[in-house]
Coordinates of C-alpha atoms in Angstrom, one line a residue:
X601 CA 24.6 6.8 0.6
X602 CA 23.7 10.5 0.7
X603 CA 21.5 12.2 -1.8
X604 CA 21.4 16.5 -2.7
X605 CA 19.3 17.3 0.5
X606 CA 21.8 15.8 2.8
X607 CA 20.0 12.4 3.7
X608 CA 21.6 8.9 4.8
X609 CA 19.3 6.1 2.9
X610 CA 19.8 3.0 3.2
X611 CA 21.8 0.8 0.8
X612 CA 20.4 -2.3 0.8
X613 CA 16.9 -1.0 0.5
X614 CA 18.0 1.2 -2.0
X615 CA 19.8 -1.9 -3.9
X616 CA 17.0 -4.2 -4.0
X617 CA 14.3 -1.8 -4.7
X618 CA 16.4 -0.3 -7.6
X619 CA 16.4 3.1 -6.6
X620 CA 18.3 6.2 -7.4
X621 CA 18.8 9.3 -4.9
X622 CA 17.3 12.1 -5.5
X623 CA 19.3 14.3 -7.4
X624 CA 17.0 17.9 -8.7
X625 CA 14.0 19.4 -8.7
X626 CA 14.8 19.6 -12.6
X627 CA 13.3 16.5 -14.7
X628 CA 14.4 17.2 -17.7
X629 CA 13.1 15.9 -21.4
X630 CA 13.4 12.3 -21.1
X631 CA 11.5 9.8 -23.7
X632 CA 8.7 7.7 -21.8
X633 CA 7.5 4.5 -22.8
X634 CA 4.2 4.1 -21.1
X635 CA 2.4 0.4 -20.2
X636 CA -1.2 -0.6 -21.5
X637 CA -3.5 -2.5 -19.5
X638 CA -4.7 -6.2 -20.7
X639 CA -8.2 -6.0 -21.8
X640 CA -10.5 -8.6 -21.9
X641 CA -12.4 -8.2 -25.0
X642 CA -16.3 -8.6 -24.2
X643 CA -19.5 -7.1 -25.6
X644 CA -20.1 -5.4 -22.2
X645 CA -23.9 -7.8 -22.0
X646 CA -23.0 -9.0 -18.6
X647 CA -21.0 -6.4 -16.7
X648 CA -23.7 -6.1 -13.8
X649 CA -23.4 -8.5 -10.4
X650 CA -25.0 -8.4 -7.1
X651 CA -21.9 -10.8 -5.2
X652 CA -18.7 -8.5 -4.5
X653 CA -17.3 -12.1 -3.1
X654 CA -18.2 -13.3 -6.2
X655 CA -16.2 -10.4 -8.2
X656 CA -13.0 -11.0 -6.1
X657 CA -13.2 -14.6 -6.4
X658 CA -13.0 -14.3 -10.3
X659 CA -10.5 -11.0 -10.7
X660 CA -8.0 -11.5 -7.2
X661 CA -5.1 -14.0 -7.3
X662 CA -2.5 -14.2 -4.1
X663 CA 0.3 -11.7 -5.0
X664 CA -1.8 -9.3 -6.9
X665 CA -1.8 -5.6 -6.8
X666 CA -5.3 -4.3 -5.5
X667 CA -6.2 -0.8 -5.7
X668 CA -8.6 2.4 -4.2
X669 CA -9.7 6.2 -4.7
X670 CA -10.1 8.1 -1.7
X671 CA -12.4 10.3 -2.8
X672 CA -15.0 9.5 -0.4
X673 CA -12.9 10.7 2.1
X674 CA -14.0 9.7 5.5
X675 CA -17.6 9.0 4.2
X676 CA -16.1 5.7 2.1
X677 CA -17.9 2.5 2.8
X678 CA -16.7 1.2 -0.4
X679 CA -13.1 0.1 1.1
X680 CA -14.0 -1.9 4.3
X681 CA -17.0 -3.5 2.1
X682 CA -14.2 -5.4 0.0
X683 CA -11.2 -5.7 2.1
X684 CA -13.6 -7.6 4.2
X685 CA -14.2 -9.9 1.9
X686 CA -10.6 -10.2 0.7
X687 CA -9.6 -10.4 4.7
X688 CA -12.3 -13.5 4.7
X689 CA -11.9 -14.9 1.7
X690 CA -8.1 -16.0 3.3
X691 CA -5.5 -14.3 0.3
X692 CA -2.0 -13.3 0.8
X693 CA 0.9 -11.0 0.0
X694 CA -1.3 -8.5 -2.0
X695 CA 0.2 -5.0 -2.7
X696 CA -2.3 -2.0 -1.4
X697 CA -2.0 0.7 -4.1
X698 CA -4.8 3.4 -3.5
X699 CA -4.4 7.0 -4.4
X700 CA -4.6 7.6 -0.6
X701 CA -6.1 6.4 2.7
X702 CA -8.3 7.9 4.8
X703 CA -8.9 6.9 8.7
X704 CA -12.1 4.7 8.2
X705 CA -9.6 2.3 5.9
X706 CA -7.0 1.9 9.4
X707 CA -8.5 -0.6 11.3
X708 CA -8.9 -3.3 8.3
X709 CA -6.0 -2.7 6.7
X710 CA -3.8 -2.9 10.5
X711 CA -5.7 -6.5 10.0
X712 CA -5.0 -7.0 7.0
X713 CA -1.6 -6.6 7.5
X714 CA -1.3 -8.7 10.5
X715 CA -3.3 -11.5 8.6
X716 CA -0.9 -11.6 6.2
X717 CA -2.5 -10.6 3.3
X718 CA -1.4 -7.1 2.6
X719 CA 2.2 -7.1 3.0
X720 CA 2.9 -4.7 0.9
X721 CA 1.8 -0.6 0.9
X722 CA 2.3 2.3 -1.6
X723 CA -0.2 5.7 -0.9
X724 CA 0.0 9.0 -1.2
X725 CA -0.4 9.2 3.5
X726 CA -1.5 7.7 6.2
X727 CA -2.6 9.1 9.3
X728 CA -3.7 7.8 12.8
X729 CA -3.5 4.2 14.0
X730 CA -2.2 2.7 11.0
X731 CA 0.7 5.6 11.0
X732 CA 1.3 4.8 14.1
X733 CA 1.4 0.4 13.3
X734 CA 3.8 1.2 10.5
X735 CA 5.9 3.6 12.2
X736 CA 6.8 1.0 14.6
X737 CA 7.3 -1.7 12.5
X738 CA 3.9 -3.4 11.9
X739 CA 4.8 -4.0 8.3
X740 CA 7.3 -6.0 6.7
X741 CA 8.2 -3.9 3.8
X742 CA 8.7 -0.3 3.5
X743 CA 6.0 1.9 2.5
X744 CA 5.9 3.6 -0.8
X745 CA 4.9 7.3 -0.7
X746 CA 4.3 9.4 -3.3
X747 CA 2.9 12.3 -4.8
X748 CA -0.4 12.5 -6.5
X749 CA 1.6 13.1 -10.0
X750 CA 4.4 10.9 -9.1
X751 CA 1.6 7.9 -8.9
X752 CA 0.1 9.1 -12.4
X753 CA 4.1 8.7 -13.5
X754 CA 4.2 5.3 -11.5
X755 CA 1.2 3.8 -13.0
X756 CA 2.1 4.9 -16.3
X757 CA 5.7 3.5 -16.6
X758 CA 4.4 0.2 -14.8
X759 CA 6.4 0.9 -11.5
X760 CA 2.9 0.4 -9.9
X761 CA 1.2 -2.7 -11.4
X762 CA -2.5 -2.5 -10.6
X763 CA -4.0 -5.9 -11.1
X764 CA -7.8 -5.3 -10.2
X765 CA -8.9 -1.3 -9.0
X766 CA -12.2 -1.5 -6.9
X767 CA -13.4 1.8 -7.4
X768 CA -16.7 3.4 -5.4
X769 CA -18.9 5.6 -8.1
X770 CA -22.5 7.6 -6.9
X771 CA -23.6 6.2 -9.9
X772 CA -23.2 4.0 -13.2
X773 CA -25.3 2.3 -15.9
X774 CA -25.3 -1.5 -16.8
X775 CA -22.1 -1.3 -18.9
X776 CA -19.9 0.8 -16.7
X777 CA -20.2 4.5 -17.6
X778 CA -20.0 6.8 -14.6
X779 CA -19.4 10.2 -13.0
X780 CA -19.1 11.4 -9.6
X781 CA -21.6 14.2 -10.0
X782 CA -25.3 12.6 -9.8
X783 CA -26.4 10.1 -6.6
X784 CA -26.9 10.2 -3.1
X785 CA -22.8 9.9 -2.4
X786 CA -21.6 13.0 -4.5
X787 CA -18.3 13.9 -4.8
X788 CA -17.2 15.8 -8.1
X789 CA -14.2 15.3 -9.8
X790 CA -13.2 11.9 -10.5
X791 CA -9.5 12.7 -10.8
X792 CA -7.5 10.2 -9.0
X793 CA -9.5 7.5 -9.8
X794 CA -9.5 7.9 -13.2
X795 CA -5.9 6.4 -13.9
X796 CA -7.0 3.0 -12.2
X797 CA -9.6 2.7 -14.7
X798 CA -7.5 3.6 -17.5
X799 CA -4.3 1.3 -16.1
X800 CA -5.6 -1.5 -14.3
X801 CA -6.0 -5.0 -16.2
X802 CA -9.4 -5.4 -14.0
X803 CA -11.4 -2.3 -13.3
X804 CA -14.5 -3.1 -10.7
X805 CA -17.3 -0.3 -10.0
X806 CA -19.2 -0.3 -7.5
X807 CA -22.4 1.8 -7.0
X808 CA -25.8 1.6 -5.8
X809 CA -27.2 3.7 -8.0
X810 CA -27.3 1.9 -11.8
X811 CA -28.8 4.2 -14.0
X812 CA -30.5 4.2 -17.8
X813 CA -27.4 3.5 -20.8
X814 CA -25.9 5.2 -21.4
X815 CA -24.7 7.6 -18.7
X816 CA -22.9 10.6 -19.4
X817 CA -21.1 12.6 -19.0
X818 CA -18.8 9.4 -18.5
X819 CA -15.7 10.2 -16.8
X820 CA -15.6 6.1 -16.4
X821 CA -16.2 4.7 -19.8
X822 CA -17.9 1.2 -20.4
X823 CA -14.2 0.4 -22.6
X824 CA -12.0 0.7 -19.4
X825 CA -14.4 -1.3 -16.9
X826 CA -14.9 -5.2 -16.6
X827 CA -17.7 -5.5 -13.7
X828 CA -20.3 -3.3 -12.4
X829 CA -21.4 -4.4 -8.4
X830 CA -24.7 -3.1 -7.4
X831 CA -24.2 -2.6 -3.4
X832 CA -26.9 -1.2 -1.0
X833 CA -24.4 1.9 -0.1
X834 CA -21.0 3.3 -1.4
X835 CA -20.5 6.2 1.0
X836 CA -21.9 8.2 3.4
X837 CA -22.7 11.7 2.0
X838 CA -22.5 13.8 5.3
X839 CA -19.1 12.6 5.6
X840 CA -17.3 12.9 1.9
X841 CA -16.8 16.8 2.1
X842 CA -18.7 19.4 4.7
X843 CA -21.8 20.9 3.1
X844 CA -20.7 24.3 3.8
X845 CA -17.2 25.4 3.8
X846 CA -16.3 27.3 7.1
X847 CA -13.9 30.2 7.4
X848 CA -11.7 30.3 10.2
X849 CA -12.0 33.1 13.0
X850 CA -8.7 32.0 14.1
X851 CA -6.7 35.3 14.7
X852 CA -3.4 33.9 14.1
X853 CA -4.5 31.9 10.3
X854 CA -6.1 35.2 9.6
X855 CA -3.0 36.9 9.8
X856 CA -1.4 34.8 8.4
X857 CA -3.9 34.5 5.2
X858 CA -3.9 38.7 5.1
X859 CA 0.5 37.9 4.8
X860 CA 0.1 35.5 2.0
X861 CA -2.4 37.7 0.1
X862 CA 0.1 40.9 0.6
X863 CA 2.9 38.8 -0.7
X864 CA 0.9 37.6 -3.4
X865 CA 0.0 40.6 -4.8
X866 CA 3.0 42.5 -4.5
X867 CA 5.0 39.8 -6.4
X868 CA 5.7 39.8 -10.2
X869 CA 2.9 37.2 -10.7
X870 CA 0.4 38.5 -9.9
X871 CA -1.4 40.2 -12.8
X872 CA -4.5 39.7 -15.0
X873 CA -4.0 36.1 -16.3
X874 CA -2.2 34.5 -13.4
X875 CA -3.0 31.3 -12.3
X876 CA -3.4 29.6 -8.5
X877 CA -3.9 26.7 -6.3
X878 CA -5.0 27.2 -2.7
X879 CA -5.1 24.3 -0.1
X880 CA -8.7 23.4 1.8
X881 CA -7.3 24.2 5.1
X882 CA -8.4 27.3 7.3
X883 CA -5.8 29.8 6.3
X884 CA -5.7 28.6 2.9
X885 CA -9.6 29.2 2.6
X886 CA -9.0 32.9 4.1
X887 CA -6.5 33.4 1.6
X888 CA -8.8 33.1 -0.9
X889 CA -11.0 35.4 0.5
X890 CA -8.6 38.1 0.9
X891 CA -7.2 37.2 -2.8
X892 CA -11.0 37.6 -4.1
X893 CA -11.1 41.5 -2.6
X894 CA -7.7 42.1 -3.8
X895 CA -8.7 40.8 -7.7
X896 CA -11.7 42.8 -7.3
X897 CA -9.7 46.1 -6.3
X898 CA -6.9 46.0 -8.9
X899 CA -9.4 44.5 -11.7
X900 CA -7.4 41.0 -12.0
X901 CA -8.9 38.2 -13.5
X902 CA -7.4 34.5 -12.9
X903 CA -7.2 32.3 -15.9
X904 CA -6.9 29.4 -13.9
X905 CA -7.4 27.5 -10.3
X906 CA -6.2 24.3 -9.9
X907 CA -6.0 21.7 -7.7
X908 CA -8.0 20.3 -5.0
X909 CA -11.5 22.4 -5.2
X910 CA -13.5 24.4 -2.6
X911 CA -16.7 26.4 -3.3
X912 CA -14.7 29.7 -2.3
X913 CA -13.1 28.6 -5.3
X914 CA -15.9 27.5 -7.4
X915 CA -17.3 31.1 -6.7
X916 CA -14.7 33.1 -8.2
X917 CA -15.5 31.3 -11.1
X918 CA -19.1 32.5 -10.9
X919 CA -18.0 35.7 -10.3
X920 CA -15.8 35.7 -13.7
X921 CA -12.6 36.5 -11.5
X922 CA -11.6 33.1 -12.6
X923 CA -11.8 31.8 -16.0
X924 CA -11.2 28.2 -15.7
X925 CA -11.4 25.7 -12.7
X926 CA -8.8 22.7 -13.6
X927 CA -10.3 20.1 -10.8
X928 CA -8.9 16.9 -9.8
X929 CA -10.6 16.2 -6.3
X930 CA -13.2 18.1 -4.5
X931 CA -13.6 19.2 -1.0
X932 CA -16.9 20.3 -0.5
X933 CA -20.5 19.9 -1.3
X934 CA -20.6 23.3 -3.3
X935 CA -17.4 22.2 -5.1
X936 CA -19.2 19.0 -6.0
X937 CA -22.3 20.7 -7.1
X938 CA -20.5 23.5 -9.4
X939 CA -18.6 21.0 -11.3
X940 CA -22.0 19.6 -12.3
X941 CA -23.4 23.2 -13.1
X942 CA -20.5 24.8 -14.6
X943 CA -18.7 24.0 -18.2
X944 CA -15.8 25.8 -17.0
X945 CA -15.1 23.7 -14.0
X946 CA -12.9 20.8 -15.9
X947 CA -12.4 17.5 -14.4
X948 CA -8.5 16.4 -15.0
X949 CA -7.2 13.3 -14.0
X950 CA -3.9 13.0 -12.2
X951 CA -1.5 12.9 -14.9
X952 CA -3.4 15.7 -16.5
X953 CA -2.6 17.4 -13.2
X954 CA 0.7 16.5 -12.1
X955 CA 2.8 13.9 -14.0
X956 CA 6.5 14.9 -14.5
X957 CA 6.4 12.4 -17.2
X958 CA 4.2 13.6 -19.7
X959 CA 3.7 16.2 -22.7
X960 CA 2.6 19.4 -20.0
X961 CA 0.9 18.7 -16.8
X962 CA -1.2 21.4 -15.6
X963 CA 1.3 22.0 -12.2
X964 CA 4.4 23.3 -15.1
X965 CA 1.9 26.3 -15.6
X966 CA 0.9 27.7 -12.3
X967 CA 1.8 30.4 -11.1
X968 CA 1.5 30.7 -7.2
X969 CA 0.8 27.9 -5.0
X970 CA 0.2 27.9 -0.8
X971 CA 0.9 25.1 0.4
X972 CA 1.0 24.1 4.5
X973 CA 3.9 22.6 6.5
X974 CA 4.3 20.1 9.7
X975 CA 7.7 21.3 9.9
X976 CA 10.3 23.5 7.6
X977 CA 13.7 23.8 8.2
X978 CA 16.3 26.7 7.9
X979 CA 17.1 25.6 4.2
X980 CA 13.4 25.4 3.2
X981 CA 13.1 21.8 2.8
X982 CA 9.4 20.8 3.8
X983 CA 8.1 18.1 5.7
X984 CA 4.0 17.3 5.8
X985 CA 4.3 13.6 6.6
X986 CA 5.9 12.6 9.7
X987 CA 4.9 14.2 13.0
X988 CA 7.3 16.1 15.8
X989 CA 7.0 12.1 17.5
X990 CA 8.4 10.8 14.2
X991 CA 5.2 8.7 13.8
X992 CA 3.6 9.0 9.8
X993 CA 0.7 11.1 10.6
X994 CA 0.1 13.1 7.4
X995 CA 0.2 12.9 2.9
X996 CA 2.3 14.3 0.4
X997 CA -0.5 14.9 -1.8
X998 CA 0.1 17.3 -4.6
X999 CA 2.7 19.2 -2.0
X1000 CA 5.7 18.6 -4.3
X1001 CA 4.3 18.9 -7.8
X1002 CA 2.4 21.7 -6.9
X1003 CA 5.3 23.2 -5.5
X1004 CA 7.6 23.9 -8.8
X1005 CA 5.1 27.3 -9.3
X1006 CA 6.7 30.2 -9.9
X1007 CA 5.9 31.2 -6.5
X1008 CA 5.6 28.9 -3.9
X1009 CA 4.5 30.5 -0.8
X1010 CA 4.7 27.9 2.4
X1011 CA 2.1 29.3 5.3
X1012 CA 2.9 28.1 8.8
X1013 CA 2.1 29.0 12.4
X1014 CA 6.5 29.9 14.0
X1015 CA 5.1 27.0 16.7
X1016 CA 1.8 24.8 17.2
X1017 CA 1.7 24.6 20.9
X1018 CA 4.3 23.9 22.2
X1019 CA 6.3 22.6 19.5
X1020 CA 8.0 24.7 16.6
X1021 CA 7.2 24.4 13.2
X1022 CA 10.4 25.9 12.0
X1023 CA 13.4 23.6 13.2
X1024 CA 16.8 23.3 12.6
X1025 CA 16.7 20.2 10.0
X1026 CA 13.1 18.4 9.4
X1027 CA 12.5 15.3 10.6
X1028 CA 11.4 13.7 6.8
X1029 CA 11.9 15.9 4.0
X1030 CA 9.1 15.4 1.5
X1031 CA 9.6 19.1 -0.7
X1032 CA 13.4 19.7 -1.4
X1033 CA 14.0 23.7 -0.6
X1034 CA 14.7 24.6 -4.2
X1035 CA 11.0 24.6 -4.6
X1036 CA 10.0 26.3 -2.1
X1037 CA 10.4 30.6 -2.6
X1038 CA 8.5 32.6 0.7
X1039 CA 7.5 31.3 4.4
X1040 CA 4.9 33.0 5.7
X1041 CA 4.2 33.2 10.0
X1042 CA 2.3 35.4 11.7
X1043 CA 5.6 37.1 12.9
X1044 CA 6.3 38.0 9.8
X1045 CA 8.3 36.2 6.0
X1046 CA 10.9 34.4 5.4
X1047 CA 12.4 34.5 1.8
X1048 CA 14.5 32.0 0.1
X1049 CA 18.2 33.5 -0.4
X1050 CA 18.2 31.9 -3.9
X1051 CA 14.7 34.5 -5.1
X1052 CA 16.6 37.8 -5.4
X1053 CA 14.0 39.4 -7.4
X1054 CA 11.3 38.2 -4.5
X1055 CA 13.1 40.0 -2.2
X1056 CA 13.6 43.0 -3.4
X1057 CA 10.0 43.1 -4.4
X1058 CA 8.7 41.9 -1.0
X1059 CA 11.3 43.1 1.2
X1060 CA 9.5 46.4 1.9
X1061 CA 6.2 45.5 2.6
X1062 CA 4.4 48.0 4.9
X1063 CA 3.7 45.9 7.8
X1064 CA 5.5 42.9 6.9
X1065 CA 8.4 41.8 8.7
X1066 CA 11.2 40.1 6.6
X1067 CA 13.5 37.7 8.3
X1068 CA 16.0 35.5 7.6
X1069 CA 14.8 32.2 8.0
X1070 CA 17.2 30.7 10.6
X1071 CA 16.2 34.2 12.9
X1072 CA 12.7 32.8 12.7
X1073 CA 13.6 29.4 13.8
X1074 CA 16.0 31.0 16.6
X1075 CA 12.8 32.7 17.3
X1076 CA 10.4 29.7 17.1
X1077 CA 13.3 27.6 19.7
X1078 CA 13.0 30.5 22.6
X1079 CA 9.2 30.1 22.4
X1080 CA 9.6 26.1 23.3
X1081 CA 12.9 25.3 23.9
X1082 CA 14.7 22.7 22.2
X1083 CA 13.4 19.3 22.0
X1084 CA 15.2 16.3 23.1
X1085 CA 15.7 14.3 19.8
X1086 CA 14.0 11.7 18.1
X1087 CA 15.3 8.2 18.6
X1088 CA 14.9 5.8 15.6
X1089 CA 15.9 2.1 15.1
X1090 CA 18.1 1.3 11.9
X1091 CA 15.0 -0.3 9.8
X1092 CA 13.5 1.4 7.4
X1093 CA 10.0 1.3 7.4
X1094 CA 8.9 3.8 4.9
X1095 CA 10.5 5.5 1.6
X1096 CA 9.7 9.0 0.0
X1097 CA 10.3 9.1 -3.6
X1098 CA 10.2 12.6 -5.6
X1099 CA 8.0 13.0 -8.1
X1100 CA 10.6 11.7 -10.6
X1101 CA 10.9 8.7 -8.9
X1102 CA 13.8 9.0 -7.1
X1103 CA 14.6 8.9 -3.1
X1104 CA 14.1 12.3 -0.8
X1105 CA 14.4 10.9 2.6
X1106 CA 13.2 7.4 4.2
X1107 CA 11.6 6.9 7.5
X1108 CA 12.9 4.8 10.1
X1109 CA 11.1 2.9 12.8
X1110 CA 10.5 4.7 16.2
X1111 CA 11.9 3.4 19.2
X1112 CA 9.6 2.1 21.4

């Protein structure tokens, strides 16, 4: 079985998980019918507990779908804290459902897996040793990837059952109201976790900071949540986002950035009322210092930034060049801190952001995106989740559903050491080509054959090398030779749905 971007998948996997193959970017105007959680009616009197074994022993039942935010990053103590006690407590055959996991999660989860008691996986990435455990097999059943707007979708049309969410809060009063702006462990927006407490039949905070009732601004409310765990620490705050953002010096992402920012404001969006989402990365961060001078020069004001914030970002909106900040996650301490400070800095939950399957998500106004890239090949299909090894070593994030902007500018190094980022075919594609509208290299751009009106508008650029694509990649293969291919068993260890649901490319074991 082959789907539009040319990849085998499997049958039987296909079969009995009832998928379809990915077909379009386009989703259409289907009618939804969306689940409601159980609720279990209560005066909200007794919410507060002091035993998280306690909690678990009264929500968790063996076959149960648990459930995480990762918005603590790498600073989360919140995870380990009750996986430890779910590890302990001996259950079995639970399905993992967080909105991502970060590398503090690996180790618990490689024994919960091994213990028996997750078996089964769906996230957004995975990176490090427990991308490495699944990618040769360590699980039983495929992992689910998907987007951050294909989960909204997911949880909304019940394809992702959450039985009890455990979500970490910096703070939260005696009947469950809580934000992610006041505490010790700050981290903004609230975005991704903010489904689980709207979806899940159980919805567990925990915080060790309970404050007066009622707390607001509540982007929890005391309606959606069941139990409130007073623990000694959620997170640690040196570790959720870096206190100061830091621009890279990097001569090759600086030209890169000064590339995107010429092809960005020489295209037809770019004019006063456009709208953007930049990444958190190095070059991503430059862009949006270049971008800053260039709205500053021609006297263009933003209406909106979306996405993942970062102070750079947060100061445009002080700055006026940006009206509105649409925020679903922050990356930084100063992104944090603005969203407290500034009424124009909105918190949006995922589906707000990013769901195919609603009345308008955010994502179906934008603009121009830059997004980054592991690997693109010479029809534009992106790959950010598997690594030049094979092994899972990245996320899909918001990569795809950001990705159907009107101009969707992909910024990549032509190699990273010794291996080339534009190749022939990718090894997992994660954003089908159709989306994808301008590479940018530091050699130079790339258009997609399909933008006409892009490259007549960019294909003059004074100092900006045009290319075809497969000249790049040509290019890319003299720098570091060709690579002796991946060898993969026939199991299927992971699966990459679209953001409508449908299959994009699996991920087979590596061979050993």
């Amino acid at each position: 079985m082959k789907n539009s971007v040319n990849r085998d998948l499997p049958e039987d996997v296909m079969k009995d998980l009832n998928y379809q193959p990915f077909e379009s970017t386009e989703i259409g105007h289907p009618e939804i019918q969306r689940v409601a959680p159980k609720v279990h009616v209560s005066t909200g009197d007794d919410k507060v507990v002091t035993s998280i074994k306690q909690v678990i022993k009264d929500t968790l039942k063996d076959g149960m779908t648990i459930s995480f935010h990762h918005h603590f990053r790498n600073g989360d103590f919140v995870f380990n804290m009750v996986m430890r006690e779910i590890i302990d407590a001996g259950y079995k055959d639970l399905t993992l459902a967080p909105s991502s996991l970060t590398g503090v999660m690996n180790d618990l989860v490689i024994e919960a897996i091994k213990a028996g008691t997750i078996t089964h996986i769906t996230s957004s990435g995975m990176r490090g040793s427990l991308g490495d455990f699944v990618s040769h097999g360590g699980l039983k059943n495929p992992v689910i990837f998907r987007s951050h707007g294909n989960r909204a979708r997911a949880i909304e049309h019940g394809d992702i059952k959450i039985d009890v969410a455990f979500l970490g809060v910096p703070n939260a009063d005696a009947l469950g109201n809580a934000n992610g702006m006041e505490g010790d462990a700050v981290f903004g927006s609230l975005g991704y976790a903010l489904m689980d407490a709207q979806y899940a039949d159980k919805v567990v905070l925990l915080t060790d900071n309970i404050v007066s009732y009622p707390n607001t601004p509540a982007s929890i409310k005391q309606t959606q949540v069941d139990y409130v765990v007073k623990v000694d620490k959620v997170g640690d705050p040196d570790k959720i986002g870096s206190g100061a953002t830091r621009f890279t010096k990097d001569p090759k992402e600086l030209k890169i950035a000064a590339t995107v920012n010429d092809v960005i404001v020489n295209s037809p969006y770019f004019k006063d009322g456009f709208s953007f989402q930049t990444g958190s990365g190095g070059a991503a961060l430059a862009v949006t210092r270049y971008l800053r001078q260039s709205m500053i020069d021609n006297q263009i004001k933003a209406s909106f930034a979306l996405g993942g914030i970062t102070k750079p970002t947060t100061d445009l909106l002080k700055e006026g060049l940006v009206d509105k900040v649409m925020d679903v996650q922050d990356f930084d301490k100063g992104a944090a801190d603005s969203m407290h400070t500034s009424a124009n800095q909105q918190e949006i939950d995922a589906s707000w952001y990013a769901d195919p399957d609603n009345k308008g998500a955010m994502v179906d106004q934008l603009d121009v995106v830059i997004l980054s890239a592991l690997e693109i090949d010479t029809k534009f299909n992106v790959n950010v989740m598997s690594g030049s090894d094979g092994v899972i070593r990245g996320a899909i994030g918001g990569h795809q559903d950001a990705a159907t902007a009107k101009l969707t500018i992909i910024s990549a190094p032509l190699v990273r050491g010794r291996i080339a980022t534009i190749v022939p075919d990718v090894t997992t594609v994660v954003t089908p080509g159709d989306s994808v509208d301008v590479l940018v290299t530091e050699y130079g751009i790339a258009i997609n054959p399909k933008r006409k009106d892009l490259q007549k508008a960019l294909g003059n650029l004074p100092g900006v090398p045009v290319y075809k694509i497969e000249d790049l990649q040509k290019l890319a293969e003299q720098k570091v030779g060709k690579p002796k291919p991946l060898e993969f068993t026939d199991r299927t260890v992971a699966m990459i749905e679209y953001r409508d649901g449908s299959i994009i490319d699996t991920i087979k074991e590596v061979k050993d």
